[in-house]
Short mmCIF file of C-alpha atoms in Angstrom, two decimals:
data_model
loop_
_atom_site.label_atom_id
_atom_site.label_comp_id
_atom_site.label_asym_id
_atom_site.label_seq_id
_atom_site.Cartn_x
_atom_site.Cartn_y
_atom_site.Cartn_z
CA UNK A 1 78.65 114.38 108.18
CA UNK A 2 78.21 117.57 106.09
CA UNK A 3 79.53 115.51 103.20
CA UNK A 4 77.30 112.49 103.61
CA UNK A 5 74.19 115.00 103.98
CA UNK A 6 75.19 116.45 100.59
CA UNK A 7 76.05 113.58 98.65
CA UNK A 8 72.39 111.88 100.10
CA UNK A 9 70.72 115.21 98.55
CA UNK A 10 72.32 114.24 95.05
CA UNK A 11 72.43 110.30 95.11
CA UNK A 12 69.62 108.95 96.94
CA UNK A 13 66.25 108.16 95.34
CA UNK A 14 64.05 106.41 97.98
CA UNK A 15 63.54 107.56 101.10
CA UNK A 16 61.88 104.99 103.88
CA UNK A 17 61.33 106.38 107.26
CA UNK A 18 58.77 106.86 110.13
CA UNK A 19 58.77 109.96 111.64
CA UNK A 20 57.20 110.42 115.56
CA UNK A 21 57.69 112.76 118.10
CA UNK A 22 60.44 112.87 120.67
CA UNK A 23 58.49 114.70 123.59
CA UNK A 24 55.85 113.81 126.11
CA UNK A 25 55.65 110.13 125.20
CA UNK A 26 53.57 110.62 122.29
CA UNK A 27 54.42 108.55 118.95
CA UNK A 28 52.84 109.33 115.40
CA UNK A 29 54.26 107.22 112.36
CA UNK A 30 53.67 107.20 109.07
CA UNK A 31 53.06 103.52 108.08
CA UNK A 32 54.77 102.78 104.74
CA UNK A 33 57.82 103.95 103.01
CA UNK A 34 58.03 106.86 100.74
CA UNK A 35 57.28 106.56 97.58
CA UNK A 36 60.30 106.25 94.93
CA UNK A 37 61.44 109.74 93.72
CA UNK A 38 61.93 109.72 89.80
CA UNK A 39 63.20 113.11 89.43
CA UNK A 40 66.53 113.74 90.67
CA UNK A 41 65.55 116.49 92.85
CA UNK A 42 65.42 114.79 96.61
CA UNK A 43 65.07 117.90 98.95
CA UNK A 44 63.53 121.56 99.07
CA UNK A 45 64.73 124.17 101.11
CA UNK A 46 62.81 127.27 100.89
CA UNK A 47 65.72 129.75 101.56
CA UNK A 48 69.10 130.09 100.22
CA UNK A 49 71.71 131.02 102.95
CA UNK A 50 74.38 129.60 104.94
CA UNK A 51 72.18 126.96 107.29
CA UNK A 52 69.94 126.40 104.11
CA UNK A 53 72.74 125.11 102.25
CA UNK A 54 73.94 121.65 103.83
CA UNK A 55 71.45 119.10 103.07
CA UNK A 56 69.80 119.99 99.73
CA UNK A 57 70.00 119.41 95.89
CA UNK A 58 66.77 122.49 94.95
CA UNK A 59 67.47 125.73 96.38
CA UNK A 60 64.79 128.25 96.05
CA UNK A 61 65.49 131.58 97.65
CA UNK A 62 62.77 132.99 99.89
CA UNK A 63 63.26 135.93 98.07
CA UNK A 64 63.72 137.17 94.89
CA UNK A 65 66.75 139.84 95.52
CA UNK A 66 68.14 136.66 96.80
CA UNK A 67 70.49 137.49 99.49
CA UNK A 68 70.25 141.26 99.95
CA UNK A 69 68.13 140.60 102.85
CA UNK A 70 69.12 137.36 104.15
CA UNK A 71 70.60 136.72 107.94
CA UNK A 72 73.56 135.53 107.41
CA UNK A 73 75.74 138.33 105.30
CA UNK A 74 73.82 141.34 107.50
CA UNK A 75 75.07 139.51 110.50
CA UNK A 76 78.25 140.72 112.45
CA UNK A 77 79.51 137.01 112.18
CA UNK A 78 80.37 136.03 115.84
CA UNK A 79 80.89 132.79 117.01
CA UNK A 80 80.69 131.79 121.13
CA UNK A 81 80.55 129.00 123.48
CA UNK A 82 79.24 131.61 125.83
CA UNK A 83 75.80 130.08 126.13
CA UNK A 84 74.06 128.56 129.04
CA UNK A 85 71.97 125.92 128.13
CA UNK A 86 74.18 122.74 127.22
CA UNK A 87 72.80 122.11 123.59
CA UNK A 88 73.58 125.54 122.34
CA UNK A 89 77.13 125.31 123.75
CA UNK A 90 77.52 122.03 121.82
CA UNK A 91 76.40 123.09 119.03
CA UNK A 92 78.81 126.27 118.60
CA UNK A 93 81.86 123.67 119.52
CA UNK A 94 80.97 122.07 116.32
CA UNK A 95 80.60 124.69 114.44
CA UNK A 96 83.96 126.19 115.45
CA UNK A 97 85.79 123.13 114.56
CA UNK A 98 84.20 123.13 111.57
CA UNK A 99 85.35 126.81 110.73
CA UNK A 100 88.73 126.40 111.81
CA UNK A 101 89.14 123.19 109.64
CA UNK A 102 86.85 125.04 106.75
CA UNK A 103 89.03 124.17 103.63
CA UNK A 104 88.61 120.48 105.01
CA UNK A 105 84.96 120.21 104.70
CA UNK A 106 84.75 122.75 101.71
CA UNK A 107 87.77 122.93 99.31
CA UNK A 108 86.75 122.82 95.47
CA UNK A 109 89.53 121.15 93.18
CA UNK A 110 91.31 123.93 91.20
CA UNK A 111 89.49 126.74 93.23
CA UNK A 112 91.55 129.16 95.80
CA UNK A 113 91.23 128.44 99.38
CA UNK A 114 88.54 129.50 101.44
CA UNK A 115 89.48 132.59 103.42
CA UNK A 116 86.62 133.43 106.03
CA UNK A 117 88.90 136.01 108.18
CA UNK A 118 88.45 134.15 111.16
CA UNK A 119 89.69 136.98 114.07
CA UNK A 120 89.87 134.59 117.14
CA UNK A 121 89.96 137.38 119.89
CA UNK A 122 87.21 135.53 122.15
CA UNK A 123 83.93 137.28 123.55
CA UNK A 124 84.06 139.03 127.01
CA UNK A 125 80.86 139.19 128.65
CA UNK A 126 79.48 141.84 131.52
CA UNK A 127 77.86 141.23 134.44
CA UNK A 128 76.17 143.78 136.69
CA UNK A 129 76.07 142.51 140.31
CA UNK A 130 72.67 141.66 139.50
CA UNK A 131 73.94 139.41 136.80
CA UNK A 132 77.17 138.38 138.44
CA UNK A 133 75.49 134.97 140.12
CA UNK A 134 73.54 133.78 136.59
CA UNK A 135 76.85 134.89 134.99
CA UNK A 136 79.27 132.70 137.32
CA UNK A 137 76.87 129.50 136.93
CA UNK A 138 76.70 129.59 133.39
CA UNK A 139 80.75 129.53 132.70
CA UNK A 140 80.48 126.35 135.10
CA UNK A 141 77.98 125.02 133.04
CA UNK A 142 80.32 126.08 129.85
CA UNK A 143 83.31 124.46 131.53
CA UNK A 144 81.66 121.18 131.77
CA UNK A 145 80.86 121.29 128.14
CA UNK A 146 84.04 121.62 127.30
CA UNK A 147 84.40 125.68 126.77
CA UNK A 148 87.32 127.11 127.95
CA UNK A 149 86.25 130.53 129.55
CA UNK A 150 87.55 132.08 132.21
CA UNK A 151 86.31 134.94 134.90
CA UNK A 152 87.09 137.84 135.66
CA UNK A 153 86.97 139.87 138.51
CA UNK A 154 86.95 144.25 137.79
CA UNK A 155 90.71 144.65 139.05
CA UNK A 156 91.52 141.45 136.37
CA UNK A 157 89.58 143.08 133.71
CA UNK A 158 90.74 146.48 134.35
CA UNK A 159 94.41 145.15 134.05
CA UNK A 160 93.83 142.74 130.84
CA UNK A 161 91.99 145.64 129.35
CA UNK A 162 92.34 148.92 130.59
CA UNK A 163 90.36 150.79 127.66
CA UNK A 164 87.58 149.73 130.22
CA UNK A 165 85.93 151.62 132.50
CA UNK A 166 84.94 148.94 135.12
CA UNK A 167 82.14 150.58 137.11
CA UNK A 168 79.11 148.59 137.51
CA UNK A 169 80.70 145.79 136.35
CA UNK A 170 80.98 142.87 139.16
CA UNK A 171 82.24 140.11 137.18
CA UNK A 172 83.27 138.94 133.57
CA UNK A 173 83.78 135.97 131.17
CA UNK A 174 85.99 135.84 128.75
CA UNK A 175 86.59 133.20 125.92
CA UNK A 176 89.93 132.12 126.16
CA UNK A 177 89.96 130.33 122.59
CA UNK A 178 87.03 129.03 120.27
CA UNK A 179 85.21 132.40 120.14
CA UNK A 180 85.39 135.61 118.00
CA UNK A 181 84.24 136.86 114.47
CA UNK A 182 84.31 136.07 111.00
CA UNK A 183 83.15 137.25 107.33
CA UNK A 184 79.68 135.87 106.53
CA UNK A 185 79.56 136.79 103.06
CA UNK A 186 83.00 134.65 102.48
CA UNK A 187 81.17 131.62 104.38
CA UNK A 188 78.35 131.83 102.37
CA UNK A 189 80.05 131.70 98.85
CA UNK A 190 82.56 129.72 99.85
CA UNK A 191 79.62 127.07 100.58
CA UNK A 192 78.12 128.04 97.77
CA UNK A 193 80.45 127.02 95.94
CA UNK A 194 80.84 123.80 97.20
CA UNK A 195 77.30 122.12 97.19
CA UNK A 196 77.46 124.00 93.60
CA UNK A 197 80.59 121.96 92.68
CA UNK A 198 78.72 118.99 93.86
CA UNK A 199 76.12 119.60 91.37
CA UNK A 200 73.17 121.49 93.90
CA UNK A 201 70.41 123.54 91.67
CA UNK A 202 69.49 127.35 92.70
CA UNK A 203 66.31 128.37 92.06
CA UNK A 204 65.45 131.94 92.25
CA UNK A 205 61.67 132.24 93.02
CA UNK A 206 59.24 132.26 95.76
CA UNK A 207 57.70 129.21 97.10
CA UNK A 208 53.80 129.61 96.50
CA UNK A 209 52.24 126.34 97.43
CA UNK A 210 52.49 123.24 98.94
CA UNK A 211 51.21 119.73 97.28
CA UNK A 212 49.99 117.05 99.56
CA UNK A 213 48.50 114.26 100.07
CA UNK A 214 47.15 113.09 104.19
CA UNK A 215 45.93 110.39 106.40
CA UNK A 216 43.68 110.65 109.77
CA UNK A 217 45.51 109.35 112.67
CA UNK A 218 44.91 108.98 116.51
CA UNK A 219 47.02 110.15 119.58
CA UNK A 220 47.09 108.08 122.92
CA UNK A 221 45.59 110.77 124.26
CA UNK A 222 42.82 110.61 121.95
CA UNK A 223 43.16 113.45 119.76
CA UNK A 224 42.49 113.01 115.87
CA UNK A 225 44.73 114.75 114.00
CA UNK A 226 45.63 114.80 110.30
CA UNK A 227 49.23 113.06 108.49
CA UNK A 228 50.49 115.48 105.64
CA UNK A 229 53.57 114.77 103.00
CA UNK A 230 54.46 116.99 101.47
CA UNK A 231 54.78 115.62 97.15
CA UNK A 232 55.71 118.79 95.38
CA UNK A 233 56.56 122.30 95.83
CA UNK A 234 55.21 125.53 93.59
CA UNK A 235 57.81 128.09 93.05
CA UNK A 236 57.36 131.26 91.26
CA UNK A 237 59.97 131.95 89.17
CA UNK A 238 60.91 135.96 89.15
CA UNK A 239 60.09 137.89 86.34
CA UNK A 240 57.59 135.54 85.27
CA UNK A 241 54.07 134.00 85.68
CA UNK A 242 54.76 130.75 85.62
CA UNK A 243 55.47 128.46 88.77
CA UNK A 244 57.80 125.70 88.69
CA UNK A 245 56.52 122.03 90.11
CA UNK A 246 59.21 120.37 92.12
CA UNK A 247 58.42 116.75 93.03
CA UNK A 248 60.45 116.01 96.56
CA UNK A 249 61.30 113.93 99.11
CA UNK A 250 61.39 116.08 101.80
CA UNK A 251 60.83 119.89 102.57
CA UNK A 252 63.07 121.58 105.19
CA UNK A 253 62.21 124.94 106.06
CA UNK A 254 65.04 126.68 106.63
CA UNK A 255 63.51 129.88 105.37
CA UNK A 256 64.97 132.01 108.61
CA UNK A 257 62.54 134.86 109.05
CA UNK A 258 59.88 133.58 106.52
CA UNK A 259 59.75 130.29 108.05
CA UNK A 260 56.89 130.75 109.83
CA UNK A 261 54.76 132.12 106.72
CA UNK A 262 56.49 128.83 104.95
CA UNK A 263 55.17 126.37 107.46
CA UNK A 264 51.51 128.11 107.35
CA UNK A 265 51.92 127.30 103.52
CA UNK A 266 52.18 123.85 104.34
CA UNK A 267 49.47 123.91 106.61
CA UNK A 268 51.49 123.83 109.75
CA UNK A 269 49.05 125.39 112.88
CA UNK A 270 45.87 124.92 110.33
CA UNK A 271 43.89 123.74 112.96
CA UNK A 272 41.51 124.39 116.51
CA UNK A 273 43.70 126.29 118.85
CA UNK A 274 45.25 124.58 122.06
CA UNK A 275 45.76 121.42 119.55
CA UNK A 276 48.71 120.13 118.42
CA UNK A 277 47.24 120.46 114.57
CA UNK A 278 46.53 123.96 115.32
CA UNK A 279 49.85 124.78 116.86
CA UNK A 280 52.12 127.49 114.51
CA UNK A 281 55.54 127.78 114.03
CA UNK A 282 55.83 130.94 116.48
CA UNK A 283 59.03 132.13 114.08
CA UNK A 284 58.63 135.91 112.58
CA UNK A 285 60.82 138.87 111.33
CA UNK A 286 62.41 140.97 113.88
CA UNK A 287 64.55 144.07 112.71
CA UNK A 288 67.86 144.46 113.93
CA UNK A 289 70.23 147.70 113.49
CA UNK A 290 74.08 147.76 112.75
CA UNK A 291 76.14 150.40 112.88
CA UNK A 292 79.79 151.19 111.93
CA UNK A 293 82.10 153.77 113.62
CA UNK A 294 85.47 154.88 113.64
CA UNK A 295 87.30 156.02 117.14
CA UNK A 296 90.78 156.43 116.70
CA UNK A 297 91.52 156.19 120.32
CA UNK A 298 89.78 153.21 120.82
CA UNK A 299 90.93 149.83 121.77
CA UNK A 300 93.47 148.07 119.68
CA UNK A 301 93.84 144.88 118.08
CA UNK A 302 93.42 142.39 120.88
CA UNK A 303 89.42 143.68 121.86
CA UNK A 304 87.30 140.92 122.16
CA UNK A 305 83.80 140.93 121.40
CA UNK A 306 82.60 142.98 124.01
CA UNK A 307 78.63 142.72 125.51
CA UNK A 308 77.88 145.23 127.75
CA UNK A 309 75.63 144.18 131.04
CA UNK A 310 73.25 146.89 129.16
CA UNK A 311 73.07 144.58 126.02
CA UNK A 312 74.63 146.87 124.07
CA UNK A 313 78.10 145.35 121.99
CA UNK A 314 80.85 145.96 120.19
CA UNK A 315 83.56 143.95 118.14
CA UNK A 316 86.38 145.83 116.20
CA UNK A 317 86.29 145.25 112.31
CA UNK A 318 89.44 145.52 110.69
CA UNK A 319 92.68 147.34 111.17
CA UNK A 320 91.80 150.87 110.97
CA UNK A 321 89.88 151.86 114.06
CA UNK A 322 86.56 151.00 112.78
CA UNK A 323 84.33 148.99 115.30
CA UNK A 324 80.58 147.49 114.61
CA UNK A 325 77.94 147.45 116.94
CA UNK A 326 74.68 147.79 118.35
CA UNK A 327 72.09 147.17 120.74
CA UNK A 328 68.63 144.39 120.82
CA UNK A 329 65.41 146.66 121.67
CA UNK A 330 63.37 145.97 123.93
CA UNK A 331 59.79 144.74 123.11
CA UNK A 332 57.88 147.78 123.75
CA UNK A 333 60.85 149.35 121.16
CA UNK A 334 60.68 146.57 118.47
CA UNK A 335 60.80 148.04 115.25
CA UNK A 336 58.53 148.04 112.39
CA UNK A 337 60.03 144.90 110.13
CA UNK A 338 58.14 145.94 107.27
CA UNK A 339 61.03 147.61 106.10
CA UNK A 340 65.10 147.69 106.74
CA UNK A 341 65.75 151.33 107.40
CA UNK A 342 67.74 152.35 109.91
CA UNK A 343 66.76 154.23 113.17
CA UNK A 344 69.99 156.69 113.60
CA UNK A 345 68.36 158.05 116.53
CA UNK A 346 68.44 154.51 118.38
CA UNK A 347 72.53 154.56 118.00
CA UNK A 348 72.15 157.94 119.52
CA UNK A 349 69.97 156.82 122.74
CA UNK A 350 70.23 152.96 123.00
CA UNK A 351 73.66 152.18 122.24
CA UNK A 352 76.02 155.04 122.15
CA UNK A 353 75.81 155.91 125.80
CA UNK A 354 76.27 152.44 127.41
CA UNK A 355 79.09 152.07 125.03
CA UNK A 356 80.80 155.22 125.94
CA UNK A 357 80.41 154.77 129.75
CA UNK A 358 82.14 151.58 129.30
CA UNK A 359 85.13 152.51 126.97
CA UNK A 360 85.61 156.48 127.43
CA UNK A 361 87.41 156.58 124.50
CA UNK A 362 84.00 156.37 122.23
CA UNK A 363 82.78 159.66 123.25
CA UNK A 364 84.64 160.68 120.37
CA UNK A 365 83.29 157.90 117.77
CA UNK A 366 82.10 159.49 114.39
CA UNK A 367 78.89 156.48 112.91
CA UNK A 368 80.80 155.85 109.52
CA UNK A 369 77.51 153.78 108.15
CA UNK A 370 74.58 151.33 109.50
CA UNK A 371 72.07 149.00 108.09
CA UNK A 372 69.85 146.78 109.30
CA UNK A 373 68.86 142.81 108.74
CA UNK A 374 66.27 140.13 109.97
CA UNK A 375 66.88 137.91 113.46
CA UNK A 376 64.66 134.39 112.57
CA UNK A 377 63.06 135.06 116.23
CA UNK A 378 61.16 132.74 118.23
CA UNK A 379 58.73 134.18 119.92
CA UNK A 380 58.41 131.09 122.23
CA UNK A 381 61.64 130.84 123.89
CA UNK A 382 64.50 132.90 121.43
CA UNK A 383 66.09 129.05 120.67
CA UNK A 384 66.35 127.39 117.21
CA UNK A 385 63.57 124.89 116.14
CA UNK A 386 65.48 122.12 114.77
CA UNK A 387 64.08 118.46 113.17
CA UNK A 388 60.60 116.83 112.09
CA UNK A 389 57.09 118.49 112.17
CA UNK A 390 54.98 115.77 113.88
CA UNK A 391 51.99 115.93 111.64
CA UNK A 392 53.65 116.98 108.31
CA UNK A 393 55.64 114.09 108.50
CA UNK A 394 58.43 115.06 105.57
CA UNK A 395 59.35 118.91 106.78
CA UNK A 396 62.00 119.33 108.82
CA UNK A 397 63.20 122.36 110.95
CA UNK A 398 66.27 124.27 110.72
CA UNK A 399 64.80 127.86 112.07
CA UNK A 400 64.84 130.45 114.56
CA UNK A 401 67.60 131.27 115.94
CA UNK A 402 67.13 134.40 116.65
CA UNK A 403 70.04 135.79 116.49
CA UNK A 404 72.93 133.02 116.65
CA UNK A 405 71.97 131.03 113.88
CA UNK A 406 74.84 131.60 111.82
CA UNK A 407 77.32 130.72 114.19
CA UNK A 408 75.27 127.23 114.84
CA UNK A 409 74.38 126.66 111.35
CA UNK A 410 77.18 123.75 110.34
CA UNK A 411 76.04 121.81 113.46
CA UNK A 412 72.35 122.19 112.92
CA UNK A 413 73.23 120.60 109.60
CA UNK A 414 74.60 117.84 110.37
CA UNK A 415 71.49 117.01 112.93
CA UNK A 416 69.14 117.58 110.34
CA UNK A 417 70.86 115.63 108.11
CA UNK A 418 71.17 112.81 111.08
CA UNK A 419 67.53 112.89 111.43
CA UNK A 420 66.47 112.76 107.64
CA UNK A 421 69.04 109.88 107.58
CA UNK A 422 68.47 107.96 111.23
CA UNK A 423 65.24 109.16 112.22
CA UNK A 424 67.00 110.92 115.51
CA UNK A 425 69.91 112.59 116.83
CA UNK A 426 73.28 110.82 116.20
CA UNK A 427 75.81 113.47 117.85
CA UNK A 428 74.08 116.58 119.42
CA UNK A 429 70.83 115.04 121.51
CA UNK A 430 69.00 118.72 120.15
CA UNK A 431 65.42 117.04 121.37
CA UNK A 432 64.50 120.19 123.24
CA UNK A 433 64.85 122.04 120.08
CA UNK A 434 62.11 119.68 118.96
CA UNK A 435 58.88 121.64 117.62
CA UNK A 436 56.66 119.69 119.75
CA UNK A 437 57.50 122.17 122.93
CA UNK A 438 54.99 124.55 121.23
CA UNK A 439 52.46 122.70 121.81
CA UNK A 440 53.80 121.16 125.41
CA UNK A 441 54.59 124.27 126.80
CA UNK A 442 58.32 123.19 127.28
CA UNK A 443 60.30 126.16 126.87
CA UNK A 444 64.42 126.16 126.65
CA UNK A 445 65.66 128.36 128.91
CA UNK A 446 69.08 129.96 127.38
CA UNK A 447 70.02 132.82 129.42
CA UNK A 448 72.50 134.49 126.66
CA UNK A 449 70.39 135.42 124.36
CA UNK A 450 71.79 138.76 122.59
#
């Protein structure tokens, strides 16, 4: 499917469809096909990292340093199944099949193969006794997906692991295969270089504006709302004045933390509030810190990716005692995202001491380094938005995350790609990921959101 979507971005010069929505029984199309594209650009994706790069033949970054602040290579690259709502689990069984088959999907002819440093050491999750019950039903819930995780009572984890201090703990999950950690910045070339190969155009600039053209519809329900396409894109190219017109297709905003501000570009949530015109794409910056330590006592080269019951976590990075880690604030902590400077003093209160309760051994730790990067959060429900705006009828979703984006990204490109193609779902039914539950109220309820 990833190849299809590519070779559709590069080969494909009309595109017919009808695009409704998929919730609450209400059906807008678009009568007529779209017009025939001359140009040979078919797709814009305002963006420029790893889930903006399966489906598109323009690239323009959504900012101008490129990928110094993107998602994806400030990430600490974990994968899981660990989820608990049945879509996410799917789609990070995908995605793990497609890493572990990655020179598969994205060898280049006379190029090296891809080496992403896949460390399959599995996730172990913590569960206070508070926890323990939510805990045990989502591994059943995992198990029927497919997932093979197992739990673990304090005695078991205390014997598989006995760096751990078990107190407070009254049950665990652990990921017996499919889970663990890889290098983002090697997954992002390395697909780089492939839509590259296959002849995909980077644009470094900011998208500015939004040409379109409209039509005045009617709900069943009565409401009038307004039909954009989307017919050309303005991006400003750095270093310059100048903007660069780019006739398209289709727009998907893949834009991570900027989607939001992308989809008020294009008008999305322009409109009286409590309306489905007026409803926004609820998808903003949130600042996350990283930091790196060294412990040489700590626990040795089978660790898992450990998340404390606290919220705080830990994963080991390489061979030399060094571990990364850190700890989601609260949201009377969040942290100004104006800028990407680190809080040391957070490590110091937030994360340090849960950490060091749970493996004694990181009293000692010595913070080596630390930066910070952007989750694509939803302030809605903390789940992806993925597939068709209702009203502006050629942008398609592929947005936040907030926080496991990465890991879902080759599956949520191949069902955006299904939908540009089909009009719906093919493999992953991702309908409550629709963007229609904004305005519905219909919130997905994932329980493991880190």
């Amino acid at each position: 499917m990833l190849r299809r979507s590519l070779q559709f971005a590069l080969g494909r010069d009309v595109l017919g469809r009808g695009l409704g929505t998929h919730r609450g029984g209400s059906t807008l199309d678009w009568n007529g096909k779209m017009s025939e594209i001359k140009k040979k650009i078919q797709s814009v994706l305002p963006g420029g990292a790893w889930t903006q790069l399966h489906d598109t033949s323009y690239l323009p970054p959504e900012h101008s340093d490129v990928y110094s602040q993107a998602s994806t290579v400030l990430s600490v690259g974990g994968i899981r199944q660990q989820f608990s709502v049945p879509e996410n689990i799917q789609l990070s069984l995908f995605s793990i099949d497609f890493l572990r088959n990655i020179n598969e999907y994205l060898a280049v002819v006379d190029d090296p193969p891809l080496d992403i440093q896949f460390n399959p050491s599995g996730y172990l999750l913590l569960a206070s006794e508070k926890g323990a019950a939510v805990l045990e039903s989502n591994v059943q819930v995992q198990r029927q997906e497919g997932a093979k995780v197992c739990l673990m009572s304090p005695e078991q984890l205390r014997n598989k692991f006995p760096w751990i201090n078990p107190e407070g703990v009254a049950l665990a999950s652990y990921g017996m295969e499919h889970e663990g950690w890889f290098d983002p910045w090697s997954l992002l070339q390395g697909l780089r270089r492939k839509v590259q190969s296959m002849g995909v155009l980077f644009c470094q600039g900011e998208v500015t504006r939004f040409v379109s053209s409209s039509n005045h519809a009617e709900t069943p329900s009565g409401e009038e709302v307004t039909l954009k396409r989307v017919h050309e894109v303005h991006v400003k190219i750095d270093h310059s004045l100048e903007y660069q017109p780019v006739e398209c297709a289709i727009v998907i905003n893949a834009a991570g933390a900027w989607s939001g501000q992308i989809a008020e570009l294009a008008g999305v949530g322009k409109g009286p509030p409590g309306t489905l015109q007026g409803t926004k794409l609820p998808v903003e910056p949130r600042k996350r810190y990283v930091y790196l330590w060294n412990c040489p006592q700590g626990p040795g080269l089978e660790t898992p990716f450990v998340i404390d019951a606290s919220g705080a976590y830990f994963r080991r990075e390489g061979l030399g005692n060094n571990y990364l880690g850190g700890c989601s604030p609260t949201e009377e902590e969040e942290p100004d995202p104006e800028n990407l400077e680190v809080d040391h003093e957070f490590f110091q209160d937030k994360v340090w001491p849960p950490l060091a309760q749970r493996v004694p051994a990181f009293e000692s730790l010595k913070v080596r380094s630390a930066w910070a990067g952007y989750y694509d959060y939803n302030t809605f429900d903390q789940n992806g938005v993925v597939g068709p705006h209702p009203l502006v009828v050629n942008m398609y979703f592929a947005t936040g995350f907030s926080g496991h984006g990465l890991q879902q990204a080759p599956a949520v490109g191949r069902a955006v790609a299904e939908m540009v193609l089909h009009g719906n779902f093919q493999t992953i039914n991702l309908s409550p990921f629709l963007f229609n539950r904004f305005h519905l109220g219909e919130k997905v309820h994932e329980h493991n959101i880190i």
